[in-house]
Amino acid sequence: MLESQTTAPLVQLRGVTKYFGDFRALDHVDLDIAKGEKVALLGASGSGKSTLCRCINRIEKATEGTIMIEGRPLPQEGKALAAMRAEVGMVFQSFNLFPHYTVLENIALSPIHVRKVPKAEATAQARDLLARVGLADKADSYPAELSGGQQQRVAIARALAMQPHVLLFDEPTSALDPEMIKEVLDVMTELAESGMTMLVVTHEMGFARHACDRVCFMDAGRIVEQGTPEGFFTRPQTDRAKDFLSKILDH
């Protein structure tokens, strides 16, 4: 993207390494994500994709290396970390909605308590976001009354309510039945087209190929190949990527 050549990256990782005991889950990862860029993070299970995503939001603490968000180091803890997390939204595999709150309350909760948005304003915004994800009629429902796909769309709306500068998706469709995947991918595609900066850990090759600007392929905790989606899917450069694609695309 041209913008990445003229402005500082919105997200910048340098030498990010993560150990779980003696196991090295991430191995000196460097990654830049420009404002407005959509990056797909691909690789086999256990390659480090989700760990990398979680380190960017400091759900996991990197053992070594630096993570910068909009030119600022990721804070270690406390109010500064909470403020930074408000700029870095995350959508998980499991929807993590509060079961005892309505859909509308789930979305409005963080803006009210974290950003101190007046309740009426947060509620109005939540209704707008529900309409955006196609669930305007579910405002007063509880999570248990929704399908998995609907719950994930609520989770996306909840992340958007904080008006993040970048959205991280950690395999957002992996817990869904096949018929529910498309409704979530449609919402994600609309977000991508709207200019949202996104890092998406996914096994959905069609989304990676058609909605993203760049593909990063991970193996053994490293980014071993990256490039345009078309280039990656039609002309993979590494043997590991060729092997991965031969297994994924044969299904």
Tab-separated table of C-alpha atoms in Angstrom:
chain	number	residue	atom	x	y	z
A	1	MET	CA	0.000	0.000	0.000
A	2	LEU	CA	1.327	3.461	-0.856
A	3	GLU	CA	0.293	4.876	2.493
A	4	SER	CA	2.590	2.488	4.359
A	5	GLN	CA	5.548	4.049	2.537
A	6	THR	CA	4.781	7.595	3.640
A	7	THR	CA	3.392	7.247	7.155
A	8	ALA	CA	4.395	5.311	10.247
A	9	PRO	CA	2.746	1.898	10.595
A	10	LEU	CA	-0.334	1.787	12.777
A	11	VAL	CA	0.982	-1.459	14.283
A	12	GLN	CA	4.700	-2.294	14.398
A	13	LEU	CA	6.311	-5.435	15.816
A	14	ARG	CA	10.049	-5.911	16.117
A	15	GLY	CA	11.676	-9.105	17.339
A	16	VAL	CA	8.561	-10.296	19.143
A	17	THR	CA	9.268	-13.612	20.855
A	18	LYS	CA	7.013	-15.573	23.196
A	19	TYR	CA	7.872	-18.576	25.339
A	20	PHE	CA	5.448	-20.820	27.189
A	21	GLY	CA	7.888	-22.575	29.518
A	22	ASP	CA	10.525	-24.052	27.210
A	23	PHE	CA	8.274	-23.882	24.155
A	24	ARG	CA	8.954	-20.969	21.798
A	25	ALA	CA	5.577	-20.021	20.356
A	26	LEU	CA	6.850	-16.886	18.578
A	27	ASP	CA	10.361	-16.496	17.211
A	28	HIS	CA	11.540	-12.925	16.543
A	29	VAL	CA	8.522	-11.763	14.561
A	30	ASP	CA	8.710	-8.471	12.649
A	31	LEU	CA	5.464	-7.076	11.248
A	32	ASP	CA	4.151	-3.689	10.117
A	33	ILE	CA	0.472	-2.971	9.499
A	34	ALA	CA	-0.391	0.308	7.792
A	35	LYS	CA	-3.482	2.345	8.552
A	36	GLY	CA	-6.383	0.948	6.540
A	37	GLU	CA	-4.543	-2.254	5.646
A	38	LYS	CA	-6.194	-5.676	5.891
A	39	VAL	CA	-3.733	-8.442	6.751
A	40	ALA	CA	-4.594	-12.143	6.848
A	41	LEU	CA	-2.495	-14.307	9.160
A	42	LEU	CA	-2.436	-17.876	7.842
A	43	GLY	CA	-0.766	-21.103	8.890
A	44	ALA	CA	-1.344	-24.519	10.381
A	45	SER	CA	-2.614	-24.959	13.925
A	46	GLY	CA	0.197	-24.328	16.388
A	47	SER	CA	2.131	-22.030	14.054
A	48	GLY	CA	1.786	-19.032	16.379
A	49	LYS	CA	-0.987	-17.058	14.695
A	50	SER	CA	-3.308	-16.671	17.675
A	51	THR	CA	-0.424	-16.059	20.068
A	52	LEU	CA	0.798	-13.219	17.861
A	53	CYS	CA	-2.675	-11.719	17.725
A	54	ARG	CA	-3.030	-11.945	21.509
A	55	CYS	CA	0.368	-10.347	22.105
A	56	ILE	CA	-0.630	-7.282	20.073
A	57	ASN	CA	-3.504	-6.701	22.511
A	58	ARG	CA	-1.293	-7.831	25.430
A	59	ILE	CA	-3.654	-10.602	26.435
A	60	GLU	CA	-0.371	-12.490	26.245
A	61	LYS	CA	2.819	-10.722	27.273
A	62	ALA	CA	5.658	-11.020	24.790
A	63	THR	CA	8.834	-12.457	26.312
A	64	GLU	CA	11.081	-10.334	24.089
A	65	GLY	CA	10.732	-7.630	21.461
A	66	THR	CA	8.726	-4.440	21.064
A	67	ILE	CA	5.153	-3.723	19.991
A	68	MET	CA	4.194	-0.202	18.938
A	69	ILE	CA	0.653	1.051	18.359
A	70	GLU	CA	0.486	4.355	16.480
A	71	GLY	CA	4.116	4.992	17.342
A	72	ARG	CA	3.699	4.352	21.068
A	73	PRO	CA	5.050	1.322	22.959
A	74	LEU	CA	2.392	-1.078	24.213
A	75	PRO	CA	2.021	-0.267	27.946
A	76	GLN	CA	2.816	-2.966	30.467
A	77	GLU	CA	-0.227	-2.629	32.713
A	78	GLY	CA	-2.677	-0.313	34.451
A	79	LYS	CA	-4.726	2.553	33.037
A	80	ALA	CA	-2.350	3.166	30.148
A	81	LEU	CA	-2.802	-0.409	28.958
A	82	ALA	CA	-6.579	-0.171	29.318
A	83	ALA	CA	-6.565	3.024	27.260
A	84	MET	CA	-4.435	1.442	24.552
A	85	ARG	CA	-6.659	-1.639	24.451
A	86	ALA	CA	-9.593	0.663	23.733
A	87	GLU	CA	-7.827	1.527	20.468
A	88	VAL	CA	-7.145	-2.137	19.612
A	89	GLY	CA	-10.393	-4.093	19.356
A	90	MET	CA	-10.449	-7.867	19.406
A	91	VAL	CA	-12.952	-10.468	18.267
A	92	PHE	CA	-12.383	-13.960	19.649
A	93	GLN	CA	-13.280	-17.489	18.557
A	94	SER	CA	-15.702	-17.748	21.463
A	95	PHE	CA	-17.989	-14.775	21.552
A	96	ASN	CA	-17.455	-13.867	25.235
A	97	LEU	CA	-20.773	-12.049	25.527
A	98	PHE	CA	-22.231	-11.427	28.977
A	99	PRO	CA	-25.136	-13.892	29.214
A	100	HIS	CA	-27.135	-11.846	31.746
A	101	TYR	CA	-27.130	-8.681	29.624
A	102	THR	CA	-29.210	-8.057	26.523
A	103	VAL	CA	-27.505	-7.722	23.156
A	104	LEU	CA	-27.906	-3.940	23.328
A	105	GLU	CA	-26.441	-3.805	26.830
A	106	ASN	CA	-23.489	-5.967	25.786
A	107	ILE	CA	-22.576	-3.453	23.089
A	108	ALA	CA	-23.154	-0.283	25.125
A	109	LEU	CA	-21.401	-1.489	28.285
A	110	SER	CA	-17.765	-0.680	27.466
A	111	PRO	CA	-18.359	2.760	25.936
A	112	ILE	CA	-20.298	3.715	29.071
A	113	HIS	CA	-17.794	2.383	31.605
A	114	VAL	CA	-14.466	2.753	29.779
A	115	ARG	CA	-14.973	5.786	27.544
A	116	LYS	CA	-17.541	7.422	29.855
A	117	VAL	CA	-19.988	7.910	26.992
A	118	PRO	CA	-23.444	9.005	28.272
A	119	LYS	CA	-25.821	6.058	28.418
A	120	ALA	CA	-28.310	7.493	25.923
A	121	GLU	CA	-25.546	8.165	23.405
A	122	ALA	CA	-23.970	4.727	23.881
A	123	THR	CA	-27.350	3.044	23.500
A	124	ALA	CA	-28.105	4.937	20.294
A	125	GLN	CA	-24.700	4.005	18.914
A	126	ALA	CA	-25.282	0.372	19.877
A	127	ARG	CA	-28.559	0.352	17.920
A	128	ASP	CA	-26.766	1.776	14.882
A	129	LEU	CA	-24.091	-0.911	15.124
A	130	LEU	CA	-26.689	-3.663	15.447
A	131	ALA	CA	-28.287	-2.401	12.254
A	132	ARG	CA	-24.870	-2.397	10.591
A	133	VAL	CA	-24.339	-6.095	11.393
A	134	GLY	CA	-27.906	-6.975	10.384
A	135	LEU	CA	-29.344	-7.538	13.860
A	136	ALA	CA	-31.469	-4.461	14.507
A	137	ASP	CA	-34.356	-6.677	15.623
A	138	LYS	CA	-32.282	-8.480	18.289
A	139	ALA	CA	-31.535	-5.538	20.592
A	140	ASP	CA	-33.583	-6.884	23.495
A	141	SER	CA	-32.603	-10.532	23.048
A	142	TYR	CA	-30.136	-12.319	25.298
A	143	PRO	CA	-27.068	-14.103	23.856
A	144	ALA	CA	-28.502	-17.560	24.558
A	145	GLU	CA	-31.434	-16.748	22.267
A	146	LEU	CA	-29.121	-16.155	19.287
A	147	SER	CA	-27.347	-18.498	16.891
A	148	GLY	CA	-23.573	-18.691	16.953
A	149	GLY	CA	-23.317	-16.532	13.851
A	150	GLN	CA	-25.570	-13.912	15.375
A	151	GLN	CA	-23.574	-13.917	18.604
A	152	GLN	CA	-20.353	-13.384	16.667
A	153	ARG	CA	-21.892	-10.471	14.789
A	154	VAL	CA	-22.866	-8.971	18.150
A	155	ALA	CA	-19.270	-9.467	19.299
A	156	ILE	CA	-18.062	-7.550	16.232
A	157	ALA	CA	-20.535	-4.757	16.965
A	158	ARG	CA	-19.305	-4.677	20.564
A	159	ALA	CA	-15.709	-4.291	19.392
A	160	LEU	CA	-16.723	-1.518	16.994
A	161	ALA	CA	-18.530	0.346	19.776
A	162	MET	CA	-15.163	1.333	21.234
A	163	GLN	CA	-14.264	2.977	17.905
A	164	PRO	CA	-10.946	1.107	17.680
A	165	HIS	CA	-8.166	2.139	15.325
A	166	VAL	CA	-7.410	-1.497	14.496
A	167	LEU	CA	-9.452	-4.682	14.834
A	168	LEU	CA	-7.874	-8.053	15.593
A	169	PHE	CA	-9.812	-11.192	14.677
A	170	ASP	CA	-8.689	-14.492	16.215
A	171	GLU	CA	-10.283	-17.191	14.033
A	172	PRO	CA	-13.726	-15.572	14.317
A	173	THR	CA	-15.539	-18.288	12.342
A	174	SER	CA	-13.828	-21.409	13.707
A	175	ALA	CA	-16.511	-22.096	16.341
A	176	LEU	CA	-19.407	-21.672	13.899
A	177	ASP	CA	-21.471	-24.178	11.982
A	178	PRO	CA	-20.731	-23.946	8.238
A	179	GLU	CA	-24.040	-22.282	7.363
A	180	MET	CA	-23.319	-19.454	9.820
A	181	ILE	CA	-19.851	-18.617	8.548
A	182	LYS	CA	-20.957	-16.561	5.551
A	183	GLU	CA	-23.035	-14.111	7.597
A	184	VAL	CA	-19.995	-13.297	9.739
A	185	LEU	CA	-17.628	-13.068	6.764
A	186	ASP	CA	-20.071	-10.719	5.025
A	187	VAL	CA	-19.871	-8.330	7.990
A	188	MET	CA	-16.072	-8.591	8.031
A	189	THR	CA	-15.914	-7.923	4.294
A	190	GLU	CA	-18.056	-4.801	4.739
A	191	LEU	CA	-15.657	-3.622	7.467
A	192	ALA	CA	-12.687	-4.251	5.198
A	193	GLU	CA	-14.305	-2.289	2.390
A	194	SER	CA	-15.060	0.586	4.769
A	195	GLY	CA	-11.335	1.089	5.435
A	196	MET	CA	-10.992	-0.499	8.878
A	197	THR	CA	-7.453	-1.613	9.727
A	198	MET	CA	-7.665	-5.372	10.348
A	199	LEU	CA	-5.446	-8.288	11.293
A	200	VAL	CA	-7.342	-11.526	10.734
A	201	VAL	CA	-6.218	-14.954	11.921
A	202	THR	CA	-8.311	-17.237	9.750
A	203	HIS	CA	-8.662	-20.530	7.928
A	204	GLU	CA	-11.126	-18.934	5.497
A	205	MET	CA	-9.005	-18.832	2.373
A	206	GLY	CA	-11.661	-17.096	0.268
A	207	PHE	CA	-11.825	-14.172	2.695
A	208	ALA	CA	-8.034	-13.928	2.852
A	209	ARG	CA	-7.780	-13.975	-0.925
A	210	HIS	CA	-10.533	-11.509	-1.791
A	211	ALA	CA	-10.908	-9.144	1.192
A	212	CYS	CA	-7.319	-8.678	2.377
A	213	ASP	CA	-4.425	-6.605	1.057
A	214	ARG	CA	-1.679	-8.898	2.298
A	215	VAL	CA	-1.189	-12.452	3.478
A	216	CYS	CA	1.363	-13.411	6.143
A	217	PHE	CA	2.048	-17.136	6.397
A	218	MET	CA	3.383	-18.444	9.712
A	219	ASP	CA	5.235	-21.633	10.562
A	220	ALA	CA	6.967	-22.560	13.836
A	221	GLY	CA	6.420	-19.115	15.328
A	222	ARG	CA	7.824	-17.155	12.377
A	223	ILE	CA	6.402	-15.292	9.411
A	224	VAL	CA	8.062	-17.326	6.683
A	225	GLU	CA	6.331	-15.791	3.677
A	226	GLN	CA	4.192	-12.757	2.926
A	227	GLY	CA	2.853	-10.970	-0.089
A	228	THR	CA	-0.285	-10.136	-1.999
A	229	PRO	CA	-3.109	-12.657	-1.683
A	230	GLU	CA	-3.051	-13.399	-5.401
A	231	GLY	CA	0.687	-13.951	-5.367
A	232	PHE	CA	0.580	-16.163	-2.283
A	233	PHE	CA	-2.252	-18.367	-3.500
A	234	THR	CA	-1.022	-18.758	-7.068
A	235	ARG	CA	2.771	-18.571	-6.650
A	236	PRO	CA	3.800	-19.544	-3.085
A	237	GLN	CA	7.551	-19.195	-2.658
A	238	THR	CA	8.384	-21.547	0.224
A	239	ASP	CA	8.022	-25.311	0.346
A	240	ARG	CA	6.121	-24.993	3.626
A	241	ALA	CA	3.536	-22.652	2.076
A	242	LYS	CA	3.205	-24.892	-0.985
A	243	ASP	CA	2.555	-27.892	1.257
A	244	PHE	CA	0.038	-25.970	3.367
A	245	LEU	CA	-1.892	-24.733	0.355
A	246	SER	CA	-1.934	-28.146	-1.302
A	247	LYS	CA	-3.713	-29.546	1.759
A	248	ILE	CA	-6.041	-26.579	2.349
A	249	LEU	CA	-7.103	-25.976	-1.237
A	250	ASP	CA	-7.711	-29.651	-1.985
A	251	HIS	CA	-10.635	-29.671	0.444
